[in-house]
């Protein structure tokens, strides 16, 4: 880093913020309907934002006498890049694997070793990515906030009904049904001809050799 640049605690906090801001917005943009509660936001903001900022500031306290040293500046960039890439790994894979963490470690080390003089440019680039992701996420957030809650207003006094016997309410949720051709073989080995004949008589169309596109089934 050029001599005129001074490493301050504010700068360290900004470096920590840059490491997690884009991954946080990226994660919310792609998974908002699954994590749109305040408890989720508190958890992810703590993980992606607060944790890297604290890590940077704590490291700065212990290394405050050597913040201008090239080795320390390389370490600052290494922590930033390592956190940034690992957060992206978590966003893309929903997991942290040893293999990818090792790759991230090597890439972050290379970035820190060769590009440490450009740390400000890298931080700016991370903020640019966060801004681009935020521009795409804001419409989704706006639509969510503008959803009407009128449907929650009951049109009658059904909430005052007192049920005498339980259980008395059943929810039937149609989901997947094993393909007829699959039921005849494998782990199933089931004769489902009665149901197949019923479907045929009622005008339903069934297709052989199809399977669910969900990994869990």
Coordinates of C-alpha atoms in Angstrom, one line a residue:
X1 CA 0.0 0.0 0.0
X2 CA 1.3 3.5 -0.8
X3 CA 2.9 5.2 2.2
X4 CA 0.4 8.0 2.2
X5 CA -2.4 5.5 3.0
X6 CA -2.9 5.1 6.8
X7 CA -4.5 1.9 8.2
X8 CA -7.0 2.9 10.8
X9 CA -9.7 1.1 12.8
X10 CA -12.3 2.6 10.6
X11 CA -10.6 1.2 7.5
X12 CA -10.4 -2.2 9.2
X13 CA -14.1 -2.1 9.9
X14 CA -14.8 -1.2 6.3
X15 CA -12.6 -4.1 5.1
X16 CA -14.6 -6.4 7.4
X17 CA -17.9 -5.0 6.2
X18 CA -16.9 -5.5 2.5
X19 CA -16.1 -9.1 3.1
X20 CA -19.6 -10.0 4.1
X21 CA -22.0 -7.4 2.6
X22 CA -22.2 -8.8 -1.0
X23 CA -22.6 -12.5 0.2
X24 CA -25.3 -11.4 2.6
X25 CA -27.3 -9.5 -0.1
X26 CA -26.6 -12.3 -2.6
X27 CA -27.9 -14.9 -0.2
X28 CA -31.1 -12.9 0.6
X29 CA -31.7 -12.2 -3.1
X30 CA -31.7 -15.9 -3.9
X31 CA -33.4 -17.3 -0.7
X32 CA -35.6 -14.4 0.5
X33 CA -38.8 -16.4 0.9
X34 CA -37.0 -18.9 3.1
X35 CA -35.2 -16.5 5.4
X36 CA -37.4 -13.4 5.6
X37 CA -37.9 -13.4 9.3
X38 CA -36.2 -11.0 11.8
X39 CA -34.5 -14.0 13.6
X40 CA -33.0 -15.1 10.3
X41 CA -31.8 -11.5 9.6
X42 CA -30.2 -11.2 13.0
X43 CA -28.4 -14.5 12.5
X44 CA -27.1 -13.8 9.0
X45 CA -26.2 -10.2 9.8
X46 CA -24.2 -11.4 12.8
X47 CA -22.4 -14.0 10.7
X48 CA -21.8 -12.0 7.5
X49 CA -21.3 -8.5 8.9
X50 CA -20.7 -8.3 12.6
X51 CA -18.3 -11.3 12.8
X52 CA -15.8 -10.2 10.1
X53 CA -15.8 -6.6 11.4
X54 CA -15.1 -7.7 15.0
X55 CA -12.4 -10.1 13.6
X56 CA -10.7 -7.2 11.8
X57 CA -10.9 -4.8 14.8
X58 CA -9.6 -7.4 17.3
X59 CA -6.7 -8.2 14.9
X60 CA -6.1 -4.5 14.6
X61 CA -5.8 -4.1 18.3
X62 CA -3.1 -6.8 18.6
X63 CA -1.2 -5.5 15.5
X64 CA -1.7 -1.8 15.9
X65 CA 2.0 -1.1 16.0
X66 CA 2.6 -2.9 12.7
X67 CA -0.5 -2.0 10.6
X68 CA 1.7 -0.3 8.0
X69 CA 3.9 -3.3 7.6
X70 CA 3.5 -5.1 4.2
X71 CA 3.1 -8.5 6.0
X72 CA 0.3 -7.2 8.2
X73 CA -1.4 -5.6 5.2
X74 CA -1.2 -8.9 3.4
X75 CA -2.8 -10.6 6.4
X76 CA -5.6 -8.0 6.3
X77 CA -6.3 -8.7 2.7
X78 CA -6.0 -12.4 3.3
X79 CA -8.7 -12.4 6.1
X80 CA -10.9 -10.3 3.8
X81 CA -10.6 -12.5 0.8
X82 CA -10.8 -15.7 2.9
X83 CA -14.0 -14.6 4.6
X84 CA -15.5 -13.2 1.3
X85 CA -14.9 -16.5 -0.6
X86 CA -16.0 -18.7 2.2
X87 CA -19.2 -16.8 2.6
X88 CA -19.8 -17.3 -1.1
X89 CA -19.1 -21.0 -0.7
X90 CA -21.8 -21.1 2.0
X91 CA -24.2 -19.2 -0.1
X92 CA -23.7 -21.4 -3.2
X93 CA -23.4 -24.8 -1.5
X94 CA -25.2 -24.2 1.9
X95 CA -22.2 -26.0 3.4
X96 CA -18.5 -25.6 4.1
X97 CA -16.5 -28.5 2.8
X98 CA -12.8 -29.2 3.4
X99 CA -12.0 -29.4 -0.3
X100 CA -13.5 -26.0 -1.2
X101 CA -12.2 -24.4 2.0
X102 CA -8.7 -25.5 1.0
X103 CA -9.2 -24.0 -2.5
X104 CA -10.5 -20.8 -0.9
X105 CA -7.5 -20.7 1.4
X106 CA -5.0 -21.0 -1.5
X107 CA -6.9 -18.4 -3.6
X108 CA -7.1 -16.0 -0.7
X109 CA -3.4 -16.5 0.0
X110 CA -2.5 -15.8 -3.7
X111 CA -4.7 -12.6 -3.6
X112 CA -3.1 -11.4 -0.4
X113 CA 0.4 -12.1 -1.7
X114 CA 0.2 -10.5 -5.1
X115 CA -2.5 -7.9 -4.8
X116 CA -2.0 -6.5 -1.2
X117 CA -1.1 -3.0 -2.7
X118 CA -4.5 -2.9 -4.3
X119 CA -6.5 -3.7 -1.2
X120 CA -8.6 -0.5 -1.5
X121 CA -9.5 -1.4 -5.1
X122 CA -10.6 -4.9 -4.0
X123 CA -12.7 -3.5 -1.2
X124 CA -14.3 -1.0 -3.6
X125 CA -15.0 -3.9 -6.0
X126 CA -16.7 -5.8 -3.2
X127 CA -18.9 -2.8 -2.5
X128 CA -19.8 -2.5 -6.2
X129 CA -20.9 -6.1 -6.3
X130 CA -23.0 -5.5 -3.2
X131 CA -24.6 -2.5 -4.8
X132 CA -25.4 -4.4 -8.0
X133 CA -26.9 -7.3 -5.9
X134 CA -28.9 -4.8 -3.8
X135 CA -30.4 -3.1 -6.9
X136 CA -31.7 -6.6 -7.9
X137 CA -32.9 -7.4 -4.4
X138 CA -34.8 -4.1 -3.6
X139 CA -37.8 -4.8 -6.0
X140 CA -38.2 -8.2 -4.3
X141 CA -38.1 -6.7 -0.9
X142 CA -40.5 -3.9 -2.0
X143 CA -43.0 -6.5 -3.3
X144 CA -42.8 -8.4 0.0
X145 CA -43.5 -5.3 2.0
X146 CA -46.4 -4.2 -0.2
X147 CA -48.3 -7.5 0.2
X148 CA -51.7 -6.8 1.6
X149 CA -52.7 -8.4 4.9
X150 CA -56.4 -8.0 4.2
X151 CA -56.7 -11.8 3.9
X152 CA -56.0 -12.1 7.6
X153 CA -59.2 -10.4 8.4
X154 CA -61.8 -13.1 9.1
X155 CA -65.2 -12.5 7.2
X156 CA -67.2 -14.2 10.0
X157 CA -67.0 -15.3 13.6
X158 CA -65.2 -18.6 12.9
X159 CA -62.5 -17.7 15.4
X160 CA -65.1 -17.9 18.2
X161 CA -66.0 -21.5 17.3
X162 CA -65.2 -24.0 20.1
X163 CA -64.6 -27.5 18.9
X164 CA -65.8 -30.2 21.2
X165 CA -64.0 -33.3 20.0
X166 CA -60.4 -33.7 18.8
X167 CA -58.9 -34.4 16.4
X168 CA -61.5 -32.9 14.1
X169 CA -59.6 -30.9 11.5
X170 CA -57.6 -32.8 8.8
X171 CA -55.3 -31.2 6.2
X172 CA -54.8 -33.3 3.0
X173 CA -51.9 -32.0 1.0
X174 CA -51.6 -33.7 -2.4
X175 CA -47.9 -34.2 -3.2
X176 CA -46.1 -36.8 -5.2
X177 CA -47.2 -40.3 -6.0
X178 CA -44.8 -43.0 -7.2
X179 CA -45.0 -43.7 -10.9
X180 CA -47.0 -46.9 -11.7
X181 CA -44.1 -48.4 -13.6
X182 CA -41.9 -47.9 -10.5
X183 CA -44.4 -49.3 -8.1
X184 CA -44.1 -52.7 -9.8
X185 CA -40.4 -53.0 -9.2
X186 CA -37.5 -52.1 -6.9
X187 CA -38.2 -51.6 -3.2
X188 CA -41.9 -51.2 -3.8
X189 CA -43.0 -54.4 -5.6
X190 CA -46.7 -53.3 -5.3
X191 CA -49.7 -54.3 -7.4
X192 CA -51.4 -50.9 -7.8
X193 CA -53.6 -52.0 -10.7
X194 CA -56.9 -51.0 -9.0
X195 CA -55.8 -47.4 -8.6
X196 CA -54.4 -47.4 -12.1
X197 CA -57.7 -48.7 -13.5
X198 CA -59.6 -46.0 -11.5
X199 CA -57.4 -43.3 -12.9
X200 CA -57.9 -44.6 -16.5
X201 CA -61.7 -44.8 -16.0
X202 CA -61.8 -41.2 -14.7
X203 CA -59.9 -39.9 -17.7
X204 CA -56.5 -39.3 -16.0
X205 CA -53.3 -39.8 -18.1
X206 CA -50.4 -41.6 -16.6
X207 CA -46.9 -41.8 -18.0
X208 CA -44.4 -44.7 -17.6
X209 CA -40.7 -44.4 -16.8
X210 CA -41.0 -41.0 -15.1
X211 CA -39.5 -40.0 -11.8
X212 CA -39.5 -37.0 -9.5
X213 CA -37.0 -34.2 -10.2
X214 CA -36.5 -33.7 -6.5
X215 CA -33.2 -35.2 -5.1
X216 CA -34.9 -36.3 -1.9
X217 CA -37.3 -38.6 -3.7

